[in-house]
Coordinates of C-alpha atoms and ligand atoms in Angstrom, one line a residue:
Chain O
M1 CA 36.2 24.0 34.4
R2 CA 35.8 26.6 37.2
Y3 CA 32.3 27.4 38.4
V4 CA 31.6 30.5 40.5
I5 CA 28.3 31.0 42.3
I6 CA 27.3 34.3 43.9
G7 CA 24.7 33.5 46.5
G8 CA 24.4 30.7 49.1
S9 CA 20.7 30.3 49.5
A10 CA 18.0 28.3 47.6
A11 CA 19.2 29.1 44.1
G12 CA 22.9 29.0 44.8
I13 CA 22.9 25.7 46.8
S14 CA 20.5 24.1 44.3
A15 CA 22.9 25.0 41.5
A16 CA 25.9 23.7 43.4
E17 CA 24.1 20.4 44.0
A18 CA 23.2 20.2 40.3
I19 CA 26.7 20.9 39.0
R20 CA 28.1 18.2 41.3
F21 CA 25.5 15.8 40.0
V22 CA 27.0 16.1 36.5
D23 CA 30.5 17.1 37.2
P24 CA 32.1 15.4 40.2
T25 CA 35.6 17.0 39.9
S26 CA 35.6 20.6 38.7
E27 CA 36.2 23.5 41.1
I28 CA 33.1 25.2 42.5
Q29 CA 33.6 28.5 44.3
L30 CA 30.6 29.9 46.2
F31 CA 30.4 33.4 47.6
T32 CA 27.8 34.7 50.1
W33 CA 27.9 37.9 52.2
E34 CA 26.0 36.1 54.9
H35 CA 27.9 34.2 57.7
T36 CA 25.5 31.5 58.5
P37 CA 25.5 28.7 55.8
V38 CA 22.6 26.9 54.3
Y39 CA 19.8 28.2 56.4
S40 CA 16.3 28.7 55.1
R41 CA 14.9 32.2 54.9
V42 CA 11.3 30.8 54.7
L43 CA 11.7 29.5 58.2
L44 CA 12.6 32.8 59.9
S45 CA 9.1 33.4 61.0
Y46 CA 9.2 30.0 62.7
Y47 CA 12.4 31.1 64.4
I48 CA 10.8 34.3 65.6
A49 CA 7.8 32.4 66.9
E50 CA 10.2 30.0 68.8
I51 CA 8.9 27.0 66.9
L52 CA 12.3 26.4 65.5
S53 CA 15.7 27.0 67.0
K54 CA 18.6 28.5 65.0
E55 CA 20.0 24.9 64.7
Q56 CA 16.8 23.8 63.0
L57 CA 16.9 26.4 60.2
H58 CA 19.3 24.7 57.8
F59 CA 17.9 23.0 54.8
R60 CA 21.1 21.0 54.0
P61 CA 23.5 19.3 56.3
L62 CA 26.1 21.7 57.8
D63 CA 28.9 19.8 56.1
F64 CA 27.2 20.4 52.7
F65 CA 30.2 22.3 51.3
K66 CA 32.7 19.7 52.4
E67 CA 30.5 16.9 51.2
N68 CA 30.0 18.5 47.8
R69 CA 33.6 19.8 47.5
V70 CA 32.5 23.4 47.2
T71 CA 34.9 26.1 48.3
A72 CA 32.6 28.4 50.3
H73 CA 33.5 32.0 51.0
L74 CA 31.1 32.9 53.8
G75 CA 30.8 36.6 54.8
Q76 CA 32.3 37.7 51.5
K77 CA 30.6 40.3 49.5
V78 CA 31.1 40.3 45.7
E79 CA 31.4 43.9 44.5
K80 CA 32.0 43.6 40.9
I81 CA 31.6 41.3 37.9
S82 CA 34.0 41.8 35.0
P83 CA 32.6 39.8 32.0
E84 CA 35.6 41.0 29.8
T85 CA 38.1 39.3 32.0
K86 CA 35.7 36.6 33.2
S87 CA 36.3 37.3 36.8
I88 CA 34.6 38.7 39.9
R89 CA 36.0 40.9 42.6
T90 CA 35.2 40.5 46.3
E91 CA 35.1 43.4 48.8
D92 CA 38.6 42.6 50.0
G93 CA 39.9 43.5 46.6
R94 CA 40.7 40.1 45.3
D95 CA 39.8 38.9 41.9
H96 CA 38.4 35.4 41.2
P97 CA 38.3 34.0 37.7
Y98 CA 35.4 32.0 36.4
D99 CA 34.6 29.8 33.4
R100 CA 30.9 29.8 34.2
L101 CA 29.2 32.2 36.6
L102 CA 25.9 32.0 38.4
I103 CA 24.3 35.2 39.8
A104 CA 21.9 34.1 42.6
T105 CA 22.0 37.2 44.7
G106 CA 18.4 37.0 45.7
A107 CA 16.3 40.0 46.8
W108 CA 16.1 42.6 49.5
P109 CA 13.2 44.2 51.3
N110 CA 11.8 47.4 49.9
L111 CA 12.6 50.0 52.6
M112 CA 9.8 52.4 53.1
D113 CA 10.6 56.0 53.0
I114 CA 8.9 57.0 56.1
P115 CA 10.1 59.6 58.7
G116 CA 11.3 57.9 61.8
K117 CA 12.3 54.7 60.2
E118 CA 15.8 54.9 61.7
K119 CA 14.4 54.6 65.3
K120 CA 15.2 51.5 67.4
G121 CA 12.4 49.0 67.2
V122 CA 11.8 49.3 63.4
F123 CA 12.6 46.1 61.6
V124 CA 12.6 44.4 58.2
V125 CA 13.1 40.6 58.0
R126 CA 15.2 39.2 55.2
N127 CA 18.0 37.4 56.9
L128 CA 18.9 35.6 60.1
E129 CA 20.5 38.7 61.6
H130 CA 17.3 40.7 61.2
A131 CA 15.4 37.9 62.9
Q132 CA 17.9 37.7 65.7
A133 CA 17.8 41.4 66.2
M134 CA 14.1 41.3 66.4
V135 CA 14.1 38.4 68.9
R136 CA 16.6 40.3 71.1
H137 CA 14.2 43.3 71.1
L138 CA 11.4 41.1 72.3
V139 CA 12.2 41.2 76.0
K140 CA 8.6 41.8 77.0
P141 CA 5.4 41.6 75.1
T142 CA 4.9 44.9 73.5
P143 CA 2.3 46.2 71.0
V144 CA 3.6 45.9 67.4
C145 CA 2.5 47.4 64.1
I146 CA 3.2 45.5 60.9
L147 CA 3.2 47.7 57.8
G148 CA 2.1 45.7 54.8
G149 CA -0.3 42.8 54.4
G150 CA 1.8 40.7 52.0
L151 CA 3.1 37.3 52.7
I152 CA 6.0 38.3 54.8
G153 CA 4.0 40.8 56.9
I154 CA 1.4 38.1 57.6
R155 CA 4.1 35.5 58.5
I156 CA 5.9 37.8 60.8
G157 CA 2.7 39.2 62.3
Y158 CA 1.5 35.7 62.9
A159 CA 4.8 34.7 64.5
L160 CA 4.8 37.6 66.9
S161 CA 1.2 37.0 67.8
L162 CA 2.1 33.4 68.7
R163 CA 4.7 34.9 71.0
G164 CA 2.0 36.8 72.8
L165 CA 2.5 40.2 71.3
K166 CA -0.4 42.4 70.5
V167 CA -0.2 42.7 66.7
K168 CA -1.8 45.3 64.4
L169 CA -1.6 44.9 60.6
I170 CA -1.7 48.2 58.7
I171 CA -2.5 47.5 55.1
A172 CA -2.7 50.0 52.3
S173 CA -5.0 47.9 50.1
D174 CA -8.5 46.8 50.9
R175 CA -7.5 43.4 52.1
I176 CA -4.7 41.2 53.4
L177 CA -2.6 39.2 51.0
S178 CA -4.1 41.1 48.1
Q179 CA -1.8 39.7 45.6
M180 CA -2.5 36.1 46.6
L181 CA -6.2 36.1 47.5
D182 CA -9.5 37.5 46.4
L183 CA -11.8 39.3 48.8
E184 CA -13.7 36.1 49.9
A185 CA -10.5 34.2 50.7
S186 CA -8.9 37.2 52.3
T187 CA -11.9 37.7 54.5
L188 CA -11.7 34.2 55.9
V189 CA -8.0 34.7 56.8
R190 CA -8.8 38.1 58.3
E191 CA -11.6 36.7 60.4
R192 CA -9.4 33.9 61.7
M193 CA -6.7 36.4 62.6
Q194 CA -9.1 38.8 64.3
E195 CA -10.6 35.9 66.3
R196 CA -7.2 35.2 67.6
G197 CA -6.5 38.8 68.6
I198 CA -4.7 40.2 65.6
D199 CA -6.1 43.6 64.5
V200 CA -6.3 44.4 60.9
I201 CA -6.6 47.9 59.6
T202 CA -7.1 48.2 55.8
G203 CA -7.0 51.1 53.4
R204 CA -4.5 52.9 55.5
N205 CA -0.8 53.9 55.2
A206 CA 1.5 54.8 57.9
V207 CA 3.0 58.2 57.3
K208 CA 5.2 58.8 60.3
I209 CA 7.0 56.8 63.1
L210 CA 7.2 58.8 66.4
G211 CA 9.3 58.4 69.5
G212 CA 12.8 59.3 70.8
E213 CA 15.6 56.8 70.3
F214 CA 12.9 54.1 70.4
V215 CA 9.6 53.8 68.6
E216 CA 6.7 54.9 70.6
S217 CA 3.9 55.2 68.0
I218 CA 2.9 55.5 64.4
V219 CA 0.7 58.0 62.6
L220 CA -1.7 56.9 59.9
D221 CA -2.7 58.9 56.8
N222 CA -6.1 59.7 58.5
G223 CA -4.2 61.3 61.4
E224 CA -4.9 58.4 63.8
K225 CA -2.0 57.7 66.2
I226 CA -1.3 54.1 67.3
D227 CA 1.0 53.4 70.2
C228 CA 3.5 50.6 69.6
Q229 CA 7.0 49.7 70.7
M230 CA 7.9 47.9 67.5
V231 CA 7.3 48.4 63.8
V232 CA 7.9 45.7 61.1
V233 CA 8.0 46.8 57.5
G234 CA 6.8 44.2 55.1
K235 CA 6.4 46.0 51.8
G236 CA 7.7 43.5 49.3
V237 CA 11.2 42.8 48.0
E238 CA 13.2 43.8 45.0
P239 CA 16.0 41.9 43.2
N240 CA 19.6 42.5 44.3
L241 CA 20.9 44.0 41.0
E242 CA 23.7 46.1 42.4
I243 CA 26.5 44.0 41.1
V244 CA 25.2 43.9 37.6
S245 CA 24.5 47.6 37.3
S246 CA 28.0 48.3 35.9
T247 CA 27.8 45.5 33.4
S248 CA 25.8 45.1 30.1
I249 CA 23.8 42.3 31.6
K250 CA 20.2 42.9 30.6
T251 CA 17.7 43.5 33.3
A252 CA 14.0 44.5 33.5
E253 CA 12.6 44.1 37.0
G254 CA 15.2 41.3 37.5
I255 CA 18.0 39.9 35.5
L256 CA 16.5 38.5 32.3
A257 CA 17.3 34.8 32.0
D258 CA 16.3 32.6 29.0
E259 CA 15.1 29.0 29.1
R260 CA 18.5 27.7 30.0
M261 CA 18.8 30.3 32.7
R262 CA 21.4 32.2 30.7
T263 CA 21.8 35.9 30.8
N264 CA 22.6 37.8 27.6
L265 CA 26.3 37.5 28.3
P266 CA 28.2 34.3 27.6
D267 CA 28.8 32.0 30.5
I268 CA 26.8 34.1 32.9
Y269 CA 23.6 32.6 34.4
A270 CA 21.0 33.9 36.8
A271 CA 18.6 32.1 39.0
G272 CA 16.3 32.7 42.0
D273 CA 14.7 35.9 43.4
V274 CA 17.2 38.0 41.3
A275 CA 16.1 36.5 38.0
E276 CA 13.2 37.4 35.7
T277 CA 12.0 34.4 33.7
Y278 CA 9.0 33.2 31.8
D279 CA 5.7 33.1 33.7
L280 CA 3.5 30.3 32.5
C281 CA 0.3 32.0 33.6
W282 CA 0.9 35.6 32.5
E283 CA 2.7 34.4 29.4
R284 CA 5.4 37.0 29.7
T285 CA 8.5 37.4 31.9
N286 CA 8.1 38.0 35.6
V287 CA 10.0 37.8 38.8
N288 CA 8.5 35.1 41.0
A289 CA 10.5 35.5 44.2
L290 CA 9.7 32.2 45.8
W291 CA 11.6 29.4 47.4
P292 CA 10.4 26.5 45.2
V293 CA 11.0 28.6 42.1
A294 CA 14.5 29.6 43.2
F295 CA 15.3 26.0 43.8
E296 CA 14.1 24.8 40.4
Q297 CA 15.8 27.6 38.6
G298 CA 19.1 26.9 40.5
R299 CA 18.9 23.3 39.4
V300 CA 18.3 24.1 35.8
A301 CA 21.1 26.7 35.8
G302 CA 23.5 24.3 37.4
L303 CA 22.7 21.5 35.0
N304 CA 23.2 23.8 32.0
M305 CA 26.4 25.3 33.4
A306 CA 27.8 21.8 33.7
G307 CA 26.9 21.0 30.1
R308 CA 23.7 19.0 30.6
E309 CA 21.2 20.9 28.4
T310 CA 18.0 21.3 30.4
K311 CA 15.0 23.5 29.6
Y312 CA 13.3 25.7 32.1
E313 CA 9.6 25.7 31.3
G314 CA 8.8 28.7 33.5
S315 CA 7.1 29.4 36.8
F316 CA 4.1 31.0 38.4
R317 CA 3.4 32.5 41.7
M318 CA 2.4 30.0 44.4
N319 CA 2.3 29.9 48.1
S320 CA 1.1 27.9 51.0
L321 CA 0.3 29.4 54.4
D322 CA -1.3 28.3 57.6
V323 CA -2.8 30.9 59.9
F324 CA -4.0 29.6 63.3
G325 CA -4.8 26.2 61.7
L326 CA -6.5 27.6 58.6
P327 CA -4.5 26.3 55.6
V328 CA -4.4 28.5 52.5
I329 CA -2.9 27.8 49.1
S330 CA -2.8 30.3 46.3
M331 CA -1.3 30.0 42.8
G332 CA -1.1 31.8 39.5
I333 CA -3.6 34.5 38.6
T334 CA -6.3 34.6 41.2
R335 CA -8.8 36.9 39.6
S336 CA -10.1 37.8 36.2
E337 CA -7.6 40.2 34.6
G338 CA -9.6 41.1 31.5
P339 CA -11.6 39.5 28.7
G340 CA -11.2 35.8 28.2
Y341 CA -10.9 35.0 31.9
Q342 CA -13.5 32.9 33.7
E343 CA -13.8 32.5 37.5
F344 CA -15.5 29.6 39.3
R345 CA -16.1 29.3 43.0
A346 CA -17.2 26.8 45.6
S347 CA -17.6 27.5 49.3
G348 CA -18.7 25.9 52.5
K349 CA -18.1 26.2 56.2
E350 CA -14.5 27.5 56.7
M351 CA -13.7 26.4 53.2
Y352 CA -13.4 28.3 49.9
R353 CA -12.1 27.3 46.5
K354 CA -11.8 29.2 43.4
I355 CA -10.2 28.5 40.0
V356 CA -9.5 30.9 37.2
L357 CA -9.5 29.9 33.5
K358 CA -8.2 31.7 30.5
G359 CA -9.1 30.4 27.1
G360 CA -10.1 27.1 28.8
R361 CA -6.7 26.8 30.5
L362 CA -6.3 26.8 34.3
V363 CA -4.2 29.9 35.2
G364 CA -4.9 30.3 38.9
A365 CA -6.5 28.8 42.0
I366 CA -7.2 29.6 45.6
L367 CA -7.8 27.0 48.3
V368 CA -8.8 27.8 51.8
G369 CA -9.6 25.4 54.6
Q370 CA -9.1 22.3 52.5
V371 CA -5.9 22.1 50.6
Q372 CA -5.4 18.4 50.0
K373 CA -4.5 17.5 46.4
A374 CA -3.8 21.1 45.6
G375 CA -0.8 19.9 43.5
V376 CA -3.1 18.4 41.0
L377 CA -4.2 21.9 40.1
T378 CA -0.5 22.9 39.9
M379 CA 0.1 20.1 37.5
L380 CA -2.8 21.2 35.3
M381 CA -1.5 24.7 35.2
R382 CA 2.0 23.6 34.3
K383 CA 0.9 21.3 31.6
K384 CA -1.5 23.9 30.2
L385 CA -4.4 21.5 29.6
D386 CA -7.8 22.6 28.5
V387 CA -9.8 21.9 31.6
S388 CA -13.1 23.5 30.6
G389 CA -14.8 20.1 30.7
V390 CA -13.9 19.3 34.3
V391 CA -14.5 22.5 36.1
P392 CA -17.0 21.1 38.7
F393 CA -14.6 18.3 39.5
L394 CA -11.7 20.7 40.0
L395 CA -13.8 22.7 42.5
S396 CA -15.0 19.7 44.4
K397 CA -13.5 18.0 47.4
R398 CA -13.2 14.9 45.3
L399 CA -10.4 16.4 43.2
N400 CA -7.8 13.7 42.5
F401 CA -5.4 12.6 39.8
A402 CA -6.8 9.2 39.0
E403 CA -10.0 10.5 37.7
L404 CA -8.2 12.9 35.4
L405 CA -6.3 10.0 33.7
P406 CA -8.5 10.2 30.6
L407 CA -7.6 13.9 30.2
V408 CA -3.9 13.1 30.8
K409 CA -4.1 10.3 28.3
Q410 CA -5.7 12.6 25.7
N411 CA -2.7 15.0 26.1
Q412 CA -0.1 12.3 26.3
E413 CA 2.4 14.4 24.3
K414 CA 2.7 16.8 27.3
F415 CA 3.3 14.0 29.8
T416 CA 6.7 12.6 28.6
E417 CA 8.2 12.1 32.1
V418 CA 8.6 8.5 33.1
E419 CA 6.4 8.9 36.2
Y420 CA 3.4 9.8 33.9
R421 CA 4.2 7.4 31.1
E422 CA 4.1 4.5 33.5
L423 CA 0.5 5.4 34.3
T424 CA -0.8 6.3 30.9
Q425 CA 0.7 3.2 29.3
R426 CA -1.2 0.9 31.6
F427 CA -4.3 3.0 31.5
A428 CA -4.4 2.7 27.7
A429 CA -4.2 -1.0 27.9
S430 CA -7.3 -1.2 30.1
K431 CA -9.4 1.1 28.0
A432 CA -8.4 -0.5 24.7
Chain Q
M1 CA 14.6 2.1 41.0
K2 CA 11.8 -0.2 41.8
V3 CA 8.3 1.3 41.9
I4 CA 4.8 0.1 42.5
K5 CA 2.8 -0.4 39.3
V6 CA -0.9 -0.8 38.8
D7 CA -2.8 -3.1 36.5
P8 CA -6.2 -1.3 36.2
E9 CA -7.6 -4.4 34.5
K10 CA -7.2 -6.3 37.8
C11 CA -8.1 -3.6 40.3
T12 CA -11.6 -3.8 41.6
Q13 CA -11.2 -0.8 43.9
C14 CA -11.8 -3.0 46.9
H15 CA -9.8 -0.7 49.2
T16 CA -7.8 -3.6 50.7
C17 CA -4.6 -1.7 49.9
D18 CA -5.4 1.6 51.6
F19 CA -7.1 -0.2 54.5
W20 CA -4.0 -2.2 55.4
C21 CA -1.6 0.6 54.6
G22 CA -3.5 2.6 57.1
V23 CA -3.3 -0.1 59.7
E24 CA 0.3 -1.4 59.2
I25 CA 2.0 1.8 58.1
G26 CA -0.2 4.7 59.2
S27 CA -1.4 3.7 62.6
V28 CA 0.5 3.9 65.9
S29 CA -0.7 0.6 67.3
K30 CA -0.3 -1.5 64.1
E31 CA -3.2 -3.6 65.3
L32 CA -6.4 -3.6 63.4
N33 CA -8.7 -3.5 66.4
S34 CA -7.0 -0.5 68.0
A35 CA -6.0 1.2 64.7
I36 CA -9.5 1.9 63.7
L37 CA -10.2 3.7 67.0
E38 CA -7.1 5.9 66.9
T39 CA -7.3 9.6 66.9
P40 CA -5.9 11.1 64.9
Q41 CA -7.1 8.6 62.3
P42 CA -4.3 6.7 60.6
V43 CA -3.6 8.1 57.1
P44 CA -3.1 5.6 54.3
R45 CA -0.3 6.3 51.8
V46 CA -2.2 4.9 48.8
H47 CA -5.1 6.7 47.4
V48 CA -8.0 4.7 45.8
D49 CA -10.0 7.5 44.1
G50 CA -11.3 6.1 40.9
N51 CA -10.7 4.6 37.4
S52 CA -9.4 1.4 39.0
Y53 CA -6.1 3.2 39.5
P54 CA -4.8 3.3 43.1
L55 CA -2.2 6.0 43.3
H56 CA 1.0 6.0 45.3
C57 CA 3.9 8.5 45.3
R58 CA 5.4 8.1 41.8
H59 CA 8.9 9.0 43.0
C60 CA 9.3 11.5 40.1
E61 CA 12.6 11.6 38.3
I62 CA 12.8 15.2 39.3
A63 CA 10.5 15.6 42.3
P64 CA 8.9 19.0 42.7
C65 CA 8.3 18.2 46.4
V66 CA 12.0 17.9 47.1
D67 CA 12.6 21.3 45.4
A68 CA 9.8 23.0 47.4
C69 CA 10.6 21.7 50.8
P70 CA 12.0 24.7 52.7
N71 CA 14.1 22.6 55.2
G72 CA 15.2 19.4 53.5
S73 CA 12.6 17.2 55.2
M74 CA 11.5 15.9 51.8
R75 CA 14.4 13.9 50.5
R76 CA 15.6 10.8 48.7
D77 CA 17.0 7.6 49.9
P78 CA 20.6 7.7 48.5
Q79 CA 20.6 4.0 47.8
T80 CA 17.3 3.6 46.0
G81 CA 16.3 7.2 45.1
L82 CA 12.9 6.7 46.8
V83 CA 11.4 10.0 48.0
Y84 CA 10.4 10.1 51.7
V85 CA 9.5 12.6 54.4
H86 CA 11.9 12.9 57.4
E87 CA 9.0 13.3 59.7
P88 CA 10.8 14.7 62.8
S89 CA 11.7 17.8 61.0
C90 CA 8.6 18.3 58.8
I91 CA 7.0 21.6 59.8
A92 CA 3.7 21.0 58.1
C93 CA 3.9 24.0 55.7
W94 CA 2.2 22.1 52.9
M95 CA 4.6 23.4 50.2
C96 CA 5.0 19.8 49.0
V97 CA 1.2 19.3 49.0
M98 CA 1.0 22.4 46.8
V99 CA 3.3 21.0 44.1
C100 CA 2.8 17.3 44.1
P101 CA 1.3 16.7 40.6
F102 CA -0.4 13.5 41.7
G103 CA -1.9 14.9 44.8
V104 CA -0.6 12.0 46.8
I105 CA 1.0 13.9 49.7
A106 CA -1.6 14.1 52.4
P107 CA -1.5 17.1 54.7
S108 CA -2.3 15.7 58.2
S109 CA -2.9 18.7 60.4
E110 CA -3.6 16.6 63.4
M111 CA -0.3 14.8 63.1
H112 CA 1.4 18.0 61.9
V113 CA 3.2 16.2 59.2
A114 CA 3.0 15.6 55.4
V115 CA 2.2 11.9 54.8
K116 CA 3.2 10.0 51.7
C117 CA 4.2 6.6 50.4
D118 CA 7.9 5.7 50.6
R119 CA 7.2 2.4 48.9
C120 CA 7.8 0.7 52.3
R121 CA 11.4 1.3 51.6
H122 CA 12.5 -0.5 54.8
M123 CA 10.4 -3.6 54.1
E124 CA 10.9 -6.4 51.6
Y125 CA 7.5 -5.8 50.0
P126 CA 5.1 -2.9 50.3
I127 CA 2.2 -3.9 52.4
C128 CA -0.3 -2.8 49.7
V129 CA 1.3 -5.1 47.2
E130 CA 1.3 -8.0 49.6
V131 CA -2.4 -7.7 50.5
C132 CA -3.9 -6.9 47.1
P133 CA -6.3 -9.9 46.5
T134 CA -6.2 -9.6 42.7
R135 CA -2.5 -8.9 42.3
A136 CA -3.3 -5.5 40.6
L137 CA -0.3 -4.0 42.4
V138 CA 3.2 -5.1 41.7
V139 CA 6.7 -3.9 42.4
E140 CA 8.7 -3.5 39.2
D141 CA 11.8 -2.0 38.0
R142 CA 11.4 1.4 36.4
E143 CA 12.2 1.4 32.7
E144 CA 15.8 1.3 31.6
G145 CA 17.6 4.6 31.4
S146 CA 15.5 6.4 33.9
A147 CA 17.3 8.3 36.6
W148 CA 16.5 10.2 39.7
Y149 CA 17.8 13.5 40.9
G150 CA 17.8 15.6 44.1
F151 CA 18.7 15.9 47.7
A152 CA 19.7 12.5 49.1
P153 CA 21.6 12.8 52.4
N154 CA 23.8 9.9 53.5
R155 CA 22.5 10.3 57.1
D156 CA 19.9 12.2 59.0
F157 CA 20.6 15.7 60.0
Ligands
LIG501 C1 10.5 35.8 56.3 C2 10.4 35.3 54.9 C3 9.4 34.4 54.6 C4 9.3 33.8 53.3 N1 8.3 32.9 53.1 C5 8.2 32.3 51.9 C6 7.2 31.3 51.6 O1 6.4 31.0 52.5 N2 7.2 30.7 50.4 C7 8.1 31.0 49.5 O2 8.1 30.4 48.4 N3 9.1 31.9 49.7 C8 9.2 32.6 50.9 N4 10.2 33.5 51.1 C9 11.0 33.9 50.0 C10 12.2 32.9 49.8 O3 12.9 32.9 51.0 C11 13.1 33.3 48.6 O4 12.3 33.2 47.5 C12 14.3 32.5 48.5 O5 15.1 32.6 49.6 C13 15.1 32.9 47.3 O6 16.3 32.3 47.2 P1 17.6 32.9 46.4 O7 18.6 31.9 46.5 O8 17.1 33.4 45.1 O9 17.9 34.3 47.2 P2 18.2 34.7 48.7 O10 17.5 33.7 49.6 O11 17.8 36.1 48.8 O12 19.7 34.6 48.9 C14 20.6 35.4 48.2 C15 22.0 35.0 48.5 O13 22.9 35.8 47.8 C16 23.9 36.3 48.7 N5 24.3 37.6 48.2 C17 23.5 38.6 47.7 N6 24.3 39.6 47.2 C18 25.6 39.2 47.4 C19 26.8 39.8 47.0 N7 26.9 41.0 46.5 N8 27.9 39.1 47.3 C20 27.9 37.9 47.9 N9 26.8 37.3 48.2 C21 25.6 37.9 48.0 C22 23.3 36.3 50.1 O14 24.2 36.2 51.1 C23 22.4 35.0 50.0 O15 23.2 33.9 50.3 C24 10.3 34.1 52.4 C25 11.3 35.0 52.7 C26 11.4 35.6 53.9 C27 12.5 36.6 54.2

């Protein structure tokens, strides 16, 4: 058996690990157009903030490939997939055959179409080279404008602020992190940022970047001009579909992958930011471009590729963020999206909690200020339990698993994993 | 894999386990008299929340915290499969807190680290098991046929 993996990040590495777990001997060939192996993109903002050095960015030992007997082709771009001949072609013109192929090519930032975007001092952040270029540019503290109030814009803005730069966030919607947070939660984050010197401008778009060779200012859609020596574009990402465009691999927003992470073509799998899979909260397919999701999908793909049938249950959006000591976790659908939804809130000093139910099921949550035991909510979302009887408990600081044992017990058929069975078996004994 | 199991018939929620876990494992001084005065306060690894069911890390067969950790700080002991936090590299991003189904990973912002039970993997017996006055906590083999999966480096990196 010969496995080929395109992509050497969360999904690709996780798949290689999984294949090796089942199949210790077959050949694994891994291609990545990046030169730096096994580094974590999620940590790039920590690198920019000088919290982590380049050496601290990797998420697996540097001898990962050797240890796992993976032939890694670093700095090699795959240009073409030929399902008919079961091979791929790299940019140097060489063909590499595969028996099973994984496409884990990830995503790429949406580039804004804005006049002046080619000027020096305009950045996106997706890979280490981007982050390094930005750090090289930071010779002295300069004013910077971040275009976009999504997760990456916030992370990079926060990092630059920690480095002493004067940061302004320019956000088209009415609040920061509009996909993750509702207005209440978003306001808490915004206030914390403003207290620490980050300016937030909402409801505005940048329409022009001015300057000569270097950025000097931006112009907003109300005509306002803001001086800055640096612009960071954080307007979301889109799946890297280029290499599948010439094949009959089915795509929607991303490559459609089934519950074994297979594409519509035999022996071709997809995982990670490039893949579109079942969303447990929306109950339809979705691209959830997130690190934990990519890792899980990579594992499921790898196990299936190596012949160990494993089902992928699906994912939902989730993220954890800490802004100047204010922890924030958001998951699933965070506001009512039509009939059948119910929202419940609790708030206190510097804390806010909200859960969203649909037909009695927990489909979303926001936690600000106090995030301990957030995973219990994740569990309830994954297991699709009817939680309508325990709403006040879920909103309270007391939230914990032990007190949900009766509910877990009632839904035993959904808790088949050994780690749950160990608990429910004994719990039954005591209540019998 | 050997894990800690609970007999809820015997547990009286006396908090002896989390108390001594905090002192012996969580504190810097390891001395009762000074441990209770430490700031930040020592964080126990076992959670006594209710239903006579103290909860520890369950060392899931497939552990979502290991998947979610963005830099490999959450990992498994290659010999035993026990899940532990490599504290020096933990960046306190709380991704593991977000996904732990049992809510037993404590985010300690003061210590800037995710705190969880590793079943006292370097000790002969977990401290909580040793101190439990009613023997409600025991170390037992996990049922036959169970496995574990995930990142288990042979050495620190
Ligand atoms: C600054 C930043 C902060 C983030 N913060 C968070 C966060 O807080 N939480 C979270 O969950 N997620 C976060 N993410 C997203 C997270 O990094 C991604 O979800 C994750 O990296 C996806 O992994 P992946 O393996 O699917 O793809 P990617 O990480 O995008 O990797 C794609 C891989 O494919 C390779 N590749 C692509 N095309 C080709 C080709 N044609 N030939 C050869 N190789 C190719 C690349 O070299 C790379 O190795 C963040 C991302 C960034 C950039």
